JSON list of C-alpha atoms in Angstrom, two decimals:
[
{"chain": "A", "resi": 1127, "resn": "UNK", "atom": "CA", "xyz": [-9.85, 14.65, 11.69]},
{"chain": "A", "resi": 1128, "resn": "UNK", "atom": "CA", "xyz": [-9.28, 13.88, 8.02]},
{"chain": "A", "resi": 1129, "resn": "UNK", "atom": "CA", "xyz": [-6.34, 11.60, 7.92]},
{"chain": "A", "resi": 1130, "resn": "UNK", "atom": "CA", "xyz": [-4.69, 11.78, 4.52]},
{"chain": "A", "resi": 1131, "resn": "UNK", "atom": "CA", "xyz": [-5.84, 14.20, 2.29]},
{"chain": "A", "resi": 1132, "resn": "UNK", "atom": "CA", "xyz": [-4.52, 14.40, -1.56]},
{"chain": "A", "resi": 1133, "resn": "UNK", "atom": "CA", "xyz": [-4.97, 17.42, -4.04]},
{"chain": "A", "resi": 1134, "resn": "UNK", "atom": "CA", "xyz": [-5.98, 16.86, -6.97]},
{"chain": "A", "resi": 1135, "resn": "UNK", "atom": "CA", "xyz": [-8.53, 13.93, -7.52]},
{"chain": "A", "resi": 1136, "resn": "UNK", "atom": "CA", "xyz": [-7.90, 14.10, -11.08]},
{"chain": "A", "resi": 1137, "resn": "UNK", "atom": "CA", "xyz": [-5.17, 14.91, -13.78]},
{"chain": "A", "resi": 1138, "resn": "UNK", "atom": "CA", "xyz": [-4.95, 14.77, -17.56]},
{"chain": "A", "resi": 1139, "resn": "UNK", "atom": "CA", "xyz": [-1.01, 16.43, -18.56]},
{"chain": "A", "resi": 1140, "resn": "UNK", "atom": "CA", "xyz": [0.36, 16.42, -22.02]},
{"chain": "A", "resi": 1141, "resn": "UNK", "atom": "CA", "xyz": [3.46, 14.81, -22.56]},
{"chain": "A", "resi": 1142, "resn": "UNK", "atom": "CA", "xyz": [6.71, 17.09, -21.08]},
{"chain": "A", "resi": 1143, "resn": "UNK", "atom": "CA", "xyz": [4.40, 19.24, -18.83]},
{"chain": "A", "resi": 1144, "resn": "UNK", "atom": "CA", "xyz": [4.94, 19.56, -14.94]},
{"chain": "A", "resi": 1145, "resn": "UNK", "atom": "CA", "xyz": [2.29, 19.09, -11.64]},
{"chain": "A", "resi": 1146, "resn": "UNK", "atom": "CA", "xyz": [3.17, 18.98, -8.55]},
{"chain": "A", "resi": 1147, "resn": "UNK", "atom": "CA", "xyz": [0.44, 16.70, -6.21]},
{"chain": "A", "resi": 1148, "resn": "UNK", "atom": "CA", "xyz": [-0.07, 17.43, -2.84]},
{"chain": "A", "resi": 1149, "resn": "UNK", "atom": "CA", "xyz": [-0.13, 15.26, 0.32]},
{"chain": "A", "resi": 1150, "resn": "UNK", "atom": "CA", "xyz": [-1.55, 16.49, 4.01]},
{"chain": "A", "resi": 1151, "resn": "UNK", "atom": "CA", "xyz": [-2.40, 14.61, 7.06]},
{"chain": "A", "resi": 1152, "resn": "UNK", "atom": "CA", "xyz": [-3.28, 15.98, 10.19]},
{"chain": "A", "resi": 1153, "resn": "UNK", "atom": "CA", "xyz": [-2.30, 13.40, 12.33]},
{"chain": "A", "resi": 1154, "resn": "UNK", "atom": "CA", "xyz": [1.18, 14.79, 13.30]},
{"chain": "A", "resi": 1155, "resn": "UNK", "atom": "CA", "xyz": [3.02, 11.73, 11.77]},
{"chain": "A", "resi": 1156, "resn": "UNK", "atom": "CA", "xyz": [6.45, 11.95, 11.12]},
{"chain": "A", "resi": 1157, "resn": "UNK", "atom": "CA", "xyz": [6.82, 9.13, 8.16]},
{"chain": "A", "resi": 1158, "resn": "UNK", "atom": "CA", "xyz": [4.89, 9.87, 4.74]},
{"chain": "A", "resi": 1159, "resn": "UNK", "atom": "CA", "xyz": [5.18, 8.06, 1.26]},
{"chain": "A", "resi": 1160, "resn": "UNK", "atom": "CA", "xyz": [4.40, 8.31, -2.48]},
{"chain": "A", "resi": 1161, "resn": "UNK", "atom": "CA", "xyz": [3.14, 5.25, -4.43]},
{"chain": "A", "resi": 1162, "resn": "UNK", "atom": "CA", "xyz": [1.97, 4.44, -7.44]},
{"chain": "A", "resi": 1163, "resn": "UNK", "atom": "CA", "xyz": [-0.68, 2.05, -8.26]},
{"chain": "A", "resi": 1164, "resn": "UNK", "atom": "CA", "xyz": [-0.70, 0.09, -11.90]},
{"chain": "A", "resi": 1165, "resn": "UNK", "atom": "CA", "xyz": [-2.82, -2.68, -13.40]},
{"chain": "A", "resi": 1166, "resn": "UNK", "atom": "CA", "xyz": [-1.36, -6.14, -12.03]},
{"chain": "A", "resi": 1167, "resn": "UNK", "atom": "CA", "xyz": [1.29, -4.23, -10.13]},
{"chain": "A", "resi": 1168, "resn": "UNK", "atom": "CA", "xyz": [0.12, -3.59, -6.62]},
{"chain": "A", "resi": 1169, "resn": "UNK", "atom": "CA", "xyz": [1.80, -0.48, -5.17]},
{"chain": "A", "resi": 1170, "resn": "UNK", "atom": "CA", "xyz": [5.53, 0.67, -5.67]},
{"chain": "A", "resi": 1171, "resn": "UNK", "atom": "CA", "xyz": [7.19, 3.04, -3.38]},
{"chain": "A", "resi": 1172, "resn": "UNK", "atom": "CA", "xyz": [8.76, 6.02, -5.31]},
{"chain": "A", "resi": 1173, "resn": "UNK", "atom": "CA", "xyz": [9.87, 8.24, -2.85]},
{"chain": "A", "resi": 1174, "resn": "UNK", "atom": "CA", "xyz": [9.47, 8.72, 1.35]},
{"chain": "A", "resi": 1175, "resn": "UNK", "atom": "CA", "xyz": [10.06, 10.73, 3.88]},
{"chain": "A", "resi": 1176, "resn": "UNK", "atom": "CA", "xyz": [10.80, 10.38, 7.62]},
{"chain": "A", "resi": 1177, "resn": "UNK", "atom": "CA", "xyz": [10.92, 13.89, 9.09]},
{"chain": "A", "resi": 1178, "resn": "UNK", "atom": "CA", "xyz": [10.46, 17.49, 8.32]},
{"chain": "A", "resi": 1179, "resn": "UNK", "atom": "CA", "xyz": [13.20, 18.77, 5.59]},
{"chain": "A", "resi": 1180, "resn": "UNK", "atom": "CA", "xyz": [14.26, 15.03, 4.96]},
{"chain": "A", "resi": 1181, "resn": "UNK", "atom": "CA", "xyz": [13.48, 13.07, 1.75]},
{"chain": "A", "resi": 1182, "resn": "UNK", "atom": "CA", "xyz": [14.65, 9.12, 0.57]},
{"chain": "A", "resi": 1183, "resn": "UNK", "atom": "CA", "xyz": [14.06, 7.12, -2.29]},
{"chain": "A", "resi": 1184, "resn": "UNK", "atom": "CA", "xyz": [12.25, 4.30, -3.20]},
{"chain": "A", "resi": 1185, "resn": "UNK", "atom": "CA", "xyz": [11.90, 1.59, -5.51]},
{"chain": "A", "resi": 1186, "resn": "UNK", "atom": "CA", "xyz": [10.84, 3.79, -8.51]},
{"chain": "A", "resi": 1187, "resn": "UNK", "atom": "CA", "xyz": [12.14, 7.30, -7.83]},
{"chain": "A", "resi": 1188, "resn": "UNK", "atom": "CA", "xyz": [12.92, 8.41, -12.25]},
{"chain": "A", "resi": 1189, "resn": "UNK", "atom": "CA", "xyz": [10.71, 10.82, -13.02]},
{"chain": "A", "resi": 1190, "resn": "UNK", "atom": "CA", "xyz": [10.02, 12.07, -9.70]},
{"chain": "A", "resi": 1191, "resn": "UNK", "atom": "CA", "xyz": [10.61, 15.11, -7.45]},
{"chain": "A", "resi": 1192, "resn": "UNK", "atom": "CA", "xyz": [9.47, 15.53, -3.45]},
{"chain": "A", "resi": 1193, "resn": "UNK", "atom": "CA", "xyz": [9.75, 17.92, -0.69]},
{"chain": "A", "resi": 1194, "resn": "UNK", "atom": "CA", "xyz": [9.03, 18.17, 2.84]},
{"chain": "A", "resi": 1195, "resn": "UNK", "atom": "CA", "xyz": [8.87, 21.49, 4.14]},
{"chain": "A", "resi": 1196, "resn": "UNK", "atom": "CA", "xyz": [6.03, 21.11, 6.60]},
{"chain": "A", "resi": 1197, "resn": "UNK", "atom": "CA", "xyz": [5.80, 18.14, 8.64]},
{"chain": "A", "resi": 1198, "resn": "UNK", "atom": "CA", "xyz": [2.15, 17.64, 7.45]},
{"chain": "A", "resi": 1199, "resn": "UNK", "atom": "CA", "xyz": [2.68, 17.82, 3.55]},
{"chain": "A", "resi": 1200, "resn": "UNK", "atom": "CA", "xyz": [4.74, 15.95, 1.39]},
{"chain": "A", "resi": 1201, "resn": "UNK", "atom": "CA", "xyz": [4.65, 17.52, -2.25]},
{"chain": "A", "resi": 1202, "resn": "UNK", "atom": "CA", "xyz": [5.18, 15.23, -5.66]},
{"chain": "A", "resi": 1203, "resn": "UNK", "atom": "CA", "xyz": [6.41, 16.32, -8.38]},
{"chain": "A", "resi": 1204, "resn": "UNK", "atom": "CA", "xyz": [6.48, 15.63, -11.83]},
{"chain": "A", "resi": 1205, "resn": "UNK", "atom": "CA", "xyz": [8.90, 18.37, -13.43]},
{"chain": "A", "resi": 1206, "resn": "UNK", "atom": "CA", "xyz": [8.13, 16.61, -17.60]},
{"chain": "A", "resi": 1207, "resn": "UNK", "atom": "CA", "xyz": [5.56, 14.00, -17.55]},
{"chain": "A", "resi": 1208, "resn": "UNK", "atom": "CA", "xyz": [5.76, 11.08, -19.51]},
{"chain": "A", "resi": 1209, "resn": "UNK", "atom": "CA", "xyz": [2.59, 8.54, -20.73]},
{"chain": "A", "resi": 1210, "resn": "UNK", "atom": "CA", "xyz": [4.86, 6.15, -18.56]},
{"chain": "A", "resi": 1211, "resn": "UNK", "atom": "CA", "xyz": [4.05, 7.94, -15.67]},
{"chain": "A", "resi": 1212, "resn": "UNK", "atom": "CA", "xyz": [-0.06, 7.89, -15.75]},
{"chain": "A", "resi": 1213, "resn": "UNK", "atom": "CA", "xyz": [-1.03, 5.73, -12.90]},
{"chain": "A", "resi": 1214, "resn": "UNK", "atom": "CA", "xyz": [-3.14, 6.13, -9.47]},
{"chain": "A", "resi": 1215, "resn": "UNK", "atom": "CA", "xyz": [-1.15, 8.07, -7.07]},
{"chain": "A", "resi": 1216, "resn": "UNK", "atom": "CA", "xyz": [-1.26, 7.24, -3.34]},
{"chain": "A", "resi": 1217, "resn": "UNK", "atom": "CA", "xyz": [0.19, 9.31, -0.54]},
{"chain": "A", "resi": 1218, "resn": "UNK", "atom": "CA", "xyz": [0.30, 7.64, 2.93]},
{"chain": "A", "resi": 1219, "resn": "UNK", "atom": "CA", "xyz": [1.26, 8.58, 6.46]},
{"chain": "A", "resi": 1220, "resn": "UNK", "atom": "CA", "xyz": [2.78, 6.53, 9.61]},
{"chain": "A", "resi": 1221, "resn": "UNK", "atom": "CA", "xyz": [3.72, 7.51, 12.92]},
{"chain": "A", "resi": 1222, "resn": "UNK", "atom": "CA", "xyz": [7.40, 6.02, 12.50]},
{"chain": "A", "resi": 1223, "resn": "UNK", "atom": "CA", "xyz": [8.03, 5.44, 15.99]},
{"chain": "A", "resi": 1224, "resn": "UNK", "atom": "CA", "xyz": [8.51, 1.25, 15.44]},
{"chain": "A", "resi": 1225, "resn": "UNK", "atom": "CA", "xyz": [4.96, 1.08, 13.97]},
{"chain": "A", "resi": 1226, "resn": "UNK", "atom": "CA", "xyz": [4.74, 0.53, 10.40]},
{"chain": "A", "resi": 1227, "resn": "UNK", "atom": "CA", "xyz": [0.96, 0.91, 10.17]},
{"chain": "A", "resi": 1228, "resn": "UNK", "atom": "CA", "xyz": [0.41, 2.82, 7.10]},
{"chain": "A", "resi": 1229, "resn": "UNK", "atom": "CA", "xyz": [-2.34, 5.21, 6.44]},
{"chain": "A", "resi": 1230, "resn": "UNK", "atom": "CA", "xyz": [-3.57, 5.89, 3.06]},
{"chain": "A", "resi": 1231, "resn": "UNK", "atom": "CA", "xyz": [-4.85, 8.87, 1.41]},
{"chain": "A", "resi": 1232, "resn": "UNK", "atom": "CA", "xyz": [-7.92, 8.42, -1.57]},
{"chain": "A", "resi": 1233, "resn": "UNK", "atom": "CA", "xyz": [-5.38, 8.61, -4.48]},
{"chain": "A", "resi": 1234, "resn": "UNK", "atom": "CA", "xyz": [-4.84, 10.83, -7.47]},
{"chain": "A", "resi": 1235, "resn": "UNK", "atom": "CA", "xyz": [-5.78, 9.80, -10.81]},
{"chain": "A", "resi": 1236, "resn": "UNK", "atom": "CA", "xyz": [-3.47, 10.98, -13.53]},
{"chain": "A", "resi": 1237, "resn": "UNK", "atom": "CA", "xyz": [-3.23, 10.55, -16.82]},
{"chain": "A", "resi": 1238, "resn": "UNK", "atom": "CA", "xyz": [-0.75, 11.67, -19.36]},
{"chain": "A", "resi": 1239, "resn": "UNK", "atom": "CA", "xyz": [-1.21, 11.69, -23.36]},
{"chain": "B", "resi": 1456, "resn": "UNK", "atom": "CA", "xyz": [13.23, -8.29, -8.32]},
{"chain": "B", "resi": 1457, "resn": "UNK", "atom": "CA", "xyz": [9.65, -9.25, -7.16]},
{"chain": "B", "resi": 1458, "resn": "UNK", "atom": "CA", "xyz": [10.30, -9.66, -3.28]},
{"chain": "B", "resi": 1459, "resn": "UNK", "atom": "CA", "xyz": [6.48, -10.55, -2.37]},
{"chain": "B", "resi": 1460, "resn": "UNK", "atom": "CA", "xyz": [4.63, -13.32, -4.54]},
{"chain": "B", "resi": 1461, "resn": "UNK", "atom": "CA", "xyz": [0.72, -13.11, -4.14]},
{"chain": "B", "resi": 1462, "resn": "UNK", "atom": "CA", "xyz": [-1.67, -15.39, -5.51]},
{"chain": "B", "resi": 1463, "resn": "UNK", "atom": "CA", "xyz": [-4.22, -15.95, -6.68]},
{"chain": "B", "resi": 1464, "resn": "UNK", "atom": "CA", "xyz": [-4.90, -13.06, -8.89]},
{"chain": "B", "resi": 1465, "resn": "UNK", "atom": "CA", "xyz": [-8.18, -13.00, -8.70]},
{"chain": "B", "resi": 1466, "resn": "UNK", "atom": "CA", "xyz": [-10.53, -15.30, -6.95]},
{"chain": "B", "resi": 1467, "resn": "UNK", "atom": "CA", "xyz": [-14.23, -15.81, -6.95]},
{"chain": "B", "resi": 1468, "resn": "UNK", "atom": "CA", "xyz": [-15.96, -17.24, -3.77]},
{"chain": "B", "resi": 1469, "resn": "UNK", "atom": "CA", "xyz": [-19.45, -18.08, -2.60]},
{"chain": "B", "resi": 1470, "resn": "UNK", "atom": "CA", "xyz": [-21.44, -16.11, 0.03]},
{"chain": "B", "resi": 1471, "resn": "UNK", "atom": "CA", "xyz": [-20.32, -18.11, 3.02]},
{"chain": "B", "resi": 1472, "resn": "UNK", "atom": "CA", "xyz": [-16.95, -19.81, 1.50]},
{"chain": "B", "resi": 1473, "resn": "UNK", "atom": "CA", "xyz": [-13.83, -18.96, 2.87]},
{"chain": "B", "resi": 1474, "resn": "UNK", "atom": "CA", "xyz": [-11.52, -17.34, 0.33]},
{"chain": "B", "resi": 1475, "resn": "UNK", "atom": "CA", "xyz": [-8.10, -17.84, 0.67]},
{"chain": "B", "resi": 1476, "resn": "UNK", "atom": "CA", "xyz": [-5.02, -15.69, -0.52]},
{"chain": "B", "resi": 1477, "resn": "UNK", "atom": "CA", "xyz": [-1.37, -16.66, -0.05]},
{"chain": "B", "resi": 1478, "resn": "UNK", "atom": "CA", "xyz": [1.63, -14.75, -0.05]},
{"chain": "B", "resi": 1479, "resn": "UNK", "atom": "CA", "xyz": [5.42, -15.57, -0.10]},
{"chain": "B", "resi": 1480, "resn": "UNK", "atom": "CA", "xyz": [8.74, -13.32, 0.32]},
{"chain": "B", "resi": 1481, "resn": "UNK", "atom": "CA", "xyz": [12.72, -13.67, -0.49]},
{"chain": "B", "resi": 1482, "resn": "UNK", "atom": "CA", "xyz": [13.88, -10.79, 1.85]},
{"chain": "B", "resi": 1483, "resn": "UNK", "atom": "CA", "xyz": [14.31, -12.38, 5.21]},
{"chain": "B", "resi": 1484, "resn": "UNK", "atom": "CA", "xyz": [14.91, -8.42, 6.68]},
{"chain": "B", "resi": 1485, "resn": "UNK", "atom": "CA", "xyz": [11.29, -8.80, 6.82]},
{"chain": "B", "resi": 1486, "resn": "UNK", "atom": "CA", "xyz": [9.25, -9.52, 10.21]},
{"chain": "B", "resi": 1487, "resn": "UNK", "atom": "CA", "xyz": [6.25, -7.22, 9.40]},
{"chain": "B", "resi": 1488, "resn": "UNK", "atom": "CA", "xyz": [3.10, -8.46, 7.46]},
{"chain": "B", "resi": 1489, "resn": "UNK", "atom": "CA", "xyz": [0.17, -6.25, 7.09]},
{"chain": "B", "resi": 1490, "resn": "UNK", "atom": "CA", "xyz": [-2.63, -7.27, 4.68]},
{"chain": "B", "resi": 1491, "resn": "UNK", "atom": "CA", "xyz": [-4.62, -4.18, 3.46]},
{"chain": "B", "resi": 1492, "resn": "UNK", "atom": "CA", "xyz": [-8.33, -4.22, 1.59]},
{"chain": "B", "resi": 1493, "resn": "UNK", "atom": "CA", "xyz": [-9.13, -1.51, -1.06]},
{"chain": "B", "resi": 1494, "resn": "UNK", "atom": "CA", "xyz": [-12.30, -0.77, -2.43]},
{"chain": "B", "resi": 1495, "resn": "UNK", "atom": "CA", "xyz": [-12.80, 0.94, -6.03]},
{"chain": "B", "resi": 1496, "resn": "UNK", "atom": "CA", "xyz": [-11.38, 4.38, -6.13]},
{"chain": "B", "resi": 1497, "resn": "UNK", "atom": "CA", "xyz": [-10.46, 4.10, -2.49]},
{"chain": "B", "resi": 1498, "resn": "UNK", "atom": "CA", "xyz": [-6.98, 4.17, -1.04]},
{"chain": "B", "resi": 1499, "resn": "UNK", "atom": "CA", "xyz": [-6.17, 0.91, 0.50]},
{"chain": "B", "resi": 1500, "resn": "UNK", "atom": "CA", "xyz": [-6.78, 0.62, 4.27]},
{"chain": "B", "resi": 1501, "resn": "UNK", "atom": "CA", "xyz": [-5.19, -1.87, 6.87]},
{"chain": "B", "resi": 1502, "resn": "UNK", "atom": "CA", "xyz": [-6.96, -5.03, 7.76]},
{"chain": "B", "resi": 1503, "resn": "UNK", "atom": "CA", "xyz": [-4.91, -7.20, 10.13]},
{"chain": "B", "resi": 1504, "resn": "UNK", "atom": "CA", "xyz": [-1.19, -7.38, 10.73]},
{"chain": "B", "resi": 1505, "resn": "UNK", "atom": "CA", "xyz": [1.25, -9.94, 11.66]},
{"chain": "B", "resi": 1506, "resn": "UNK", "atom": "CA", "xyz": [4.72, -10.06, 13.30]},
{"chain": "B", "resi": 1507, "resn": "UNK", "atom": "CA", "xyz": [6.56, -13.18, 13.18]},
{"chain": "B", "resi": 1508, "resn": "UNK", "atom": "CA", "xyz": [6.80, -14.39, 16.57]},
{"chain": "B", "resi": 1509, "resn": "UNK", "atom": "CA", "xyz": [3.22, -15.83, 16.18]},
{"chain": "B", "resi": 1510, "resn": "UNK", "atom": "CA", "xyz": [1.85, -18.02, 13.91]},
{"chain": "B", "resi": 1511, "resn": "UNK", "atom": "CA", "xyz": [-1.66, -16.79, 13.65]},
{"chain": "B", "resi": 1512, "resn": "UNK", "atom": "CA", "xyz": [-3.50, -13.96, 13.62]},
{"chain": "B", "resi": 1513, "resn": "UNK", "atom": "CA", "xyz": [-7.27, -13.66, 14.02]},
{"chain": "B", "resi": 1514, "resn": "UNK", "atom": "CA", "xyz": [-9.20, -10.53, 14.45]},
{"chain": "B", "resi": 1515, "resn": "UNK", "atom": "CA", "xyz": [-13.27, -10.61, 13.60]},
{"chain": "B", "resi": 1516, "resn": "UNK", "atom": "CA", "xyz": [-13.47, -13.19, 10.47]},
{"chain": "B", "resi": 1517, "resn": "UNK", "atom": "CA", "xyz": [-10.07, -12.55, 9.05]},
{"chain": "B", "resi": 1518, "resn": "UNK", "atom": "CA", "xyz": [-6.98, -14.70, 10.12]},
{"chain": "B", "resi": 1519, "resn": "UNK", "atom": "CA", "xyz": [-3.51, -14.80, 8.53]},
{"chain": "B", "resi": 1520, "resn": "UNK", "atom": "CA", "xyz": [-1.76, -17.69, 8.91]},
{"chain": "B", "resi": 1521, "resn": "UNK", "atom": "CA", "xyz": [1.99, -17.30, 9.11]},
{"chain": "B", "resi": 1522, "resn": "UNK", "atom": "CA", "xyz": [4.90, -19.90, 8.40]},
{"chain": "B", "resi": 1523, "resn": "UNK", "atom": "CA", "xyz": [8.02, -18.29, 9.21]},
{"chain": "B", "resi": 1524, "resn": "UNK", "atom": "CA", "xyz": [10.36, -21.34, 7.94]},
{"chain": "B", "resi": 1525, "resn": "UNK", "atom": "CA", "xyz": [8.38, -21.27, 4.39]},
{"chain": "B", "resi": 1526, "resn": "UNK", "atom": "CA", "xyz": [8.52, -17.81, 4.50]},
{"chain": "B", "resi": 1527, "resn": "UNK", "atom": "CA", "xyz": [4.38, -17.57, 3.28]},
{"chain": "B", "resi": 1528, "resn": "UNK", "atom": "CA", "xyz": [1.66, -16.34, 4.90]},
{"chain": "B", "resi": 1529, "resn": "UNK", "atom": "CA", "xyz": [-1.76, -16.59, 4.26]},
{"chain": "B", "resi": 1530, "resn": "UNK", "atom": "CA", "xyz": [-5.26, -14.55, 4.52]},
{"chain": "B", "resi": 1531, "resn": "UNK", "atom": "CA", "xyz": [-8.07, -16.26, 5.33]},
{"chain": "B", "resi": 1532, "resn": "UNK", "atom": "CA", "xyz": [-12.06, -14.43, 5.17]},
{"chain": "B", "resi": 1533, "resn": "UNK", "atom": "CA", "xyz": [-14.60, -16.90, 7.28]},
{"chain": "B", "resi": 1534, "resn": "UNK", "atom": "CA", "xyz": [-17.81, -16.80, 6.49]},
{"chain": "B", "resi": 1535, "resn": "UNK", "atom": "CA", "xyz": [-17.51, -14.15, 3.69]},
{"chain": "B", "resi": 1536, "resn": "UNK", "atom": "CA", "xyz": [-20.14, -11.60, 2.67]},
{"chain": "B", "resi": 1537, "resn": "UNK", "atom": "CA", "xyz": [-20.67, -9.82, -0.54]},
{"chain": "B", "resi": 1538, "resn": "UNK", "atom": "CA", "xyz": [-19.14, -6.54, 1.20]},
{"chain": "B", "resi": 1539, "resn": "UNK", "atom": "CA", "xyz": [-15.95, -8.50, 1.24]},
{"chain": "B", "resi": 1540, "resn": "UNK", "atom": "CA", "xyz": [-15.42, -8.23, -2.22]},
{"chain": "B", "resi": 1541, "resn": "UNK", "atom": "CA", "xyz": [-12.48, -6.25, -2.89]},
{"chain": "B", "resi": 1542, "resn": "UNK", "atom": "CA", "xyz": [-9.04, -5.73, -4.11]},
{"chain": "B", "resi": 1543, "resn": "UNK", "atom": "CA", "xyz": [-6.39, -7.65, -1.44]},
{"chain": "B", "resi": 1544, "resn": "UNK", "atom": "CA", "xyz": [-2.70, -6.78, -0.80]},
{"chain": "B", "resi": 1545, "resn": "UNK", "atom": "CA", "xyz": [-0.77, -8.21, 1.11]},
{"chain": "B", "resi": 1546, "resn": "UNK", "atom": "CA", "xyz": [2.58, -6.42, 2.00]},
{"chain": "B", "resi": 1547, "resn": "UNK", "atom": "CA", "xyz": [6.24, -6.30, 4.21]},
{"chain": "B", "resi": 1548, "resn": "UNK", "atom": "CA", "xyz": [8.88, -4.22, 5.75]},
{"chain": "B", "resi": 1549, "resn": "UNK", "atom": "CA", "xyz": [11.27, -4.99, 8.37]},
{"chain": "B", "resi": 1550, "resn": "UNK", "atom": "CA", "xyz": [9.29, -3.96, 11.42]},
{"chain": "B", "resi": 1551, "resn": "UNK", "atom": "CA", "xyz": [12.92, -2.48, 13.11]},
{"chain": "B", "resi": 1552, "resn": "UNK", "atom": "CA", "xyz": [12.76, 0.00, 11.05]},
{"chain": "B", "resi": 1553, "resn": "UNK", "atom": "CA", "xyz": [9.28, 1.66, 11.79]},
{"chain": "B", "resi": 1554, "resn": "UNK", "atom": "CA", "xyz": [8.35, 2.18, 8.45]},
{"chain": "B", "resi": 1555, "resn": "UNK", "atom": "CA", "xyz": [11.41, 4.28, 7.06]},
{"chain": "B", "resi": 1556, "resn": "UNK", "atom": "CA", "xyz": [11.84, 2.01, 4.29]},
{"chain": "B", "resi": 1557, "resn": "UNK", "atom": "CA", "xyz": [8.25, 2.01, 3.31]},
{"chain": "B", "resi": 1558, "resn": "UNK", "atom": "CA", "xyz": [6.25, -1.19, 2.70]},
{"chain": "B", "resi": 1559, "resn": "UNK", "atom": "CA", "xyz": [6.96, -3.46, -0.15]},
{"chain": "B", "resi": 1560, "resn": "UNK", "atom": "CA", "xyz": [3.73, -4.66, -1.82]},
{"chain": "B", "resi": 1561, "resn": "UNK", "atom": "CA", "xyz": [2.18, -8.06, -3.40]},
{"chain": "B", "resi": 1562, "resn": "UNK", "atom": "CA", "xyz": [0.52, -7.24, -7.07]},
{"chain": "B", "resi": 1563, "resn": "UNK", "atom": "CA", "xyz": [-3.27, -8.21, -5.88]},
{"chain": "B", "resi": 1564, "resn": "UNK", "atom": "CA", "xyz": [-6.05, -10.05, -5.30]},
{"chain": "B", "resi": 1565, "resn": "UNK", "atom": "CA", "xyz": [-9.26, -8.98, -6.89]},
{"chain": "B", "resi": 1566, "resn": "UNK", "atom": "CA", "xyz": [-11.75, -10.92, -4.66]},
{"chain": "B", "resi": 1567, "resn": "UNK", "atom": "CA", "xyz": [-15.39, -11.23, -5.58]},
{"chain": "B", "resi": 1568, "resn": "UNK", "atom": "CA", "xyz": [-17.91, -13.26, -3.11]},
{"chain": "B", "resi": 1569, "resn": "UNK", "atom": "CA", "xyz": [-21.12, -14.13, -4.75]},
{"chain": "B", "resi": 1570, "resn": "UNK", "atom": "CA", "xyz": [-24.45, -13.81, -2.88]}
]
């Protein structure tokens, strides 16, 4: 069982190039989220998810693309990176059935000159 | 719009002190309070949780102290260890909602106990 798993570890983009990051869990939970992670900023919601084929935004969607075509990934995507967007990336799952407990994946680590 | 204050920002604490890290919200949707703990290039991981219909917590040495009318709660480490040290968020959501609005998180505490 390996939770929350996120592909890559690592990024470098130049400016106005695209990635997509990937997101899997394998615990058959139906919420998952993107945030981001900045110096003195805690964590920021940018974009979530509760069900298959369903997406939402959060509190700093710009920038930002996301499916959910399978129930265990949730795909981010950055269609023309900016340096505003280099940052640690977390995905995270939750059941979603009145429990908010959050499960966090290790994070992606981009950065973008 | 910050909607969770956390302080302090950092805080260093003897081996055996009991560090404490207070946090305050506007949105009174909220009635779920989860404090996580991440380690360096770790994703952050849940520690203890609150609801407010209590108004403590206490699970192993970590309480959180809750005070619904002063909307703040509190984190408290007893007898805290060097393995403690870590980075400290405390977060909220309304709990109705089972997570589909995600949680909303406080900026950090970068905690450091001293042997």
């Amino acid at each position: 069982n390996a939770g929350v798993t996120q592909t890559p570890k690592f990024r470098v983009l130049k400016t106005g190039q695209s990635m997509t990051l990937l997101c899997a869990q394998d615990m058959n939970h139906e919420y998952m989220y993107w945030y981001r992670q900045d110096p003195g900023m805690g964590l920021r919601l940018i974009h979530y998810s509760v069900g298959e084929g369903t997406t939402a935004k959060g509190e700093v969607p710009d920038g930002y693309n996301v499916s959910r075509l399978k129930k265990q990934n949730f795909l981010l995507g950055l269609e023309s990176a900016a340096p505003s967007q280099t940052s640690v990336y977390f995905c995270a799952s939750s059941a979603g059935t009145g429990v908010n407990e959050q499960y966090f994946g290790p994070g992606t680590r981009l950065t973008v000159t | 719009q910050q909607q969770v204050k956390q302080s302090p920002q950092s805080l260093i604490v003897q081996k055996g002190g009991i560090p404490i890290i207070n946090c305050a919200y506007e949105n009174t949707a909220f009635d779920y309070f989860p404090w996580y703990q991440q380690f360096p290039g770790k994703g952050p991981a849940l520690l203890i949780a609150i609801r407010p219909d209590v108004s403590e917590k206490k699970e192993g040495r970590f309480t959180i102290s809750f005070n619904k009318s002063a909307k703040q709660f509190s984190l408290h480490i007893m007898d805290s260890q060097p393995g403690d040290s870590a980075t400290y968020f405390c977060a909220a959501s309304p709990y109705s909602g089972g997570g589909a609005d995600g949680l909303t998180f406080g900026k950090g505490t970068h905690l450091i106990i001293q042997p």
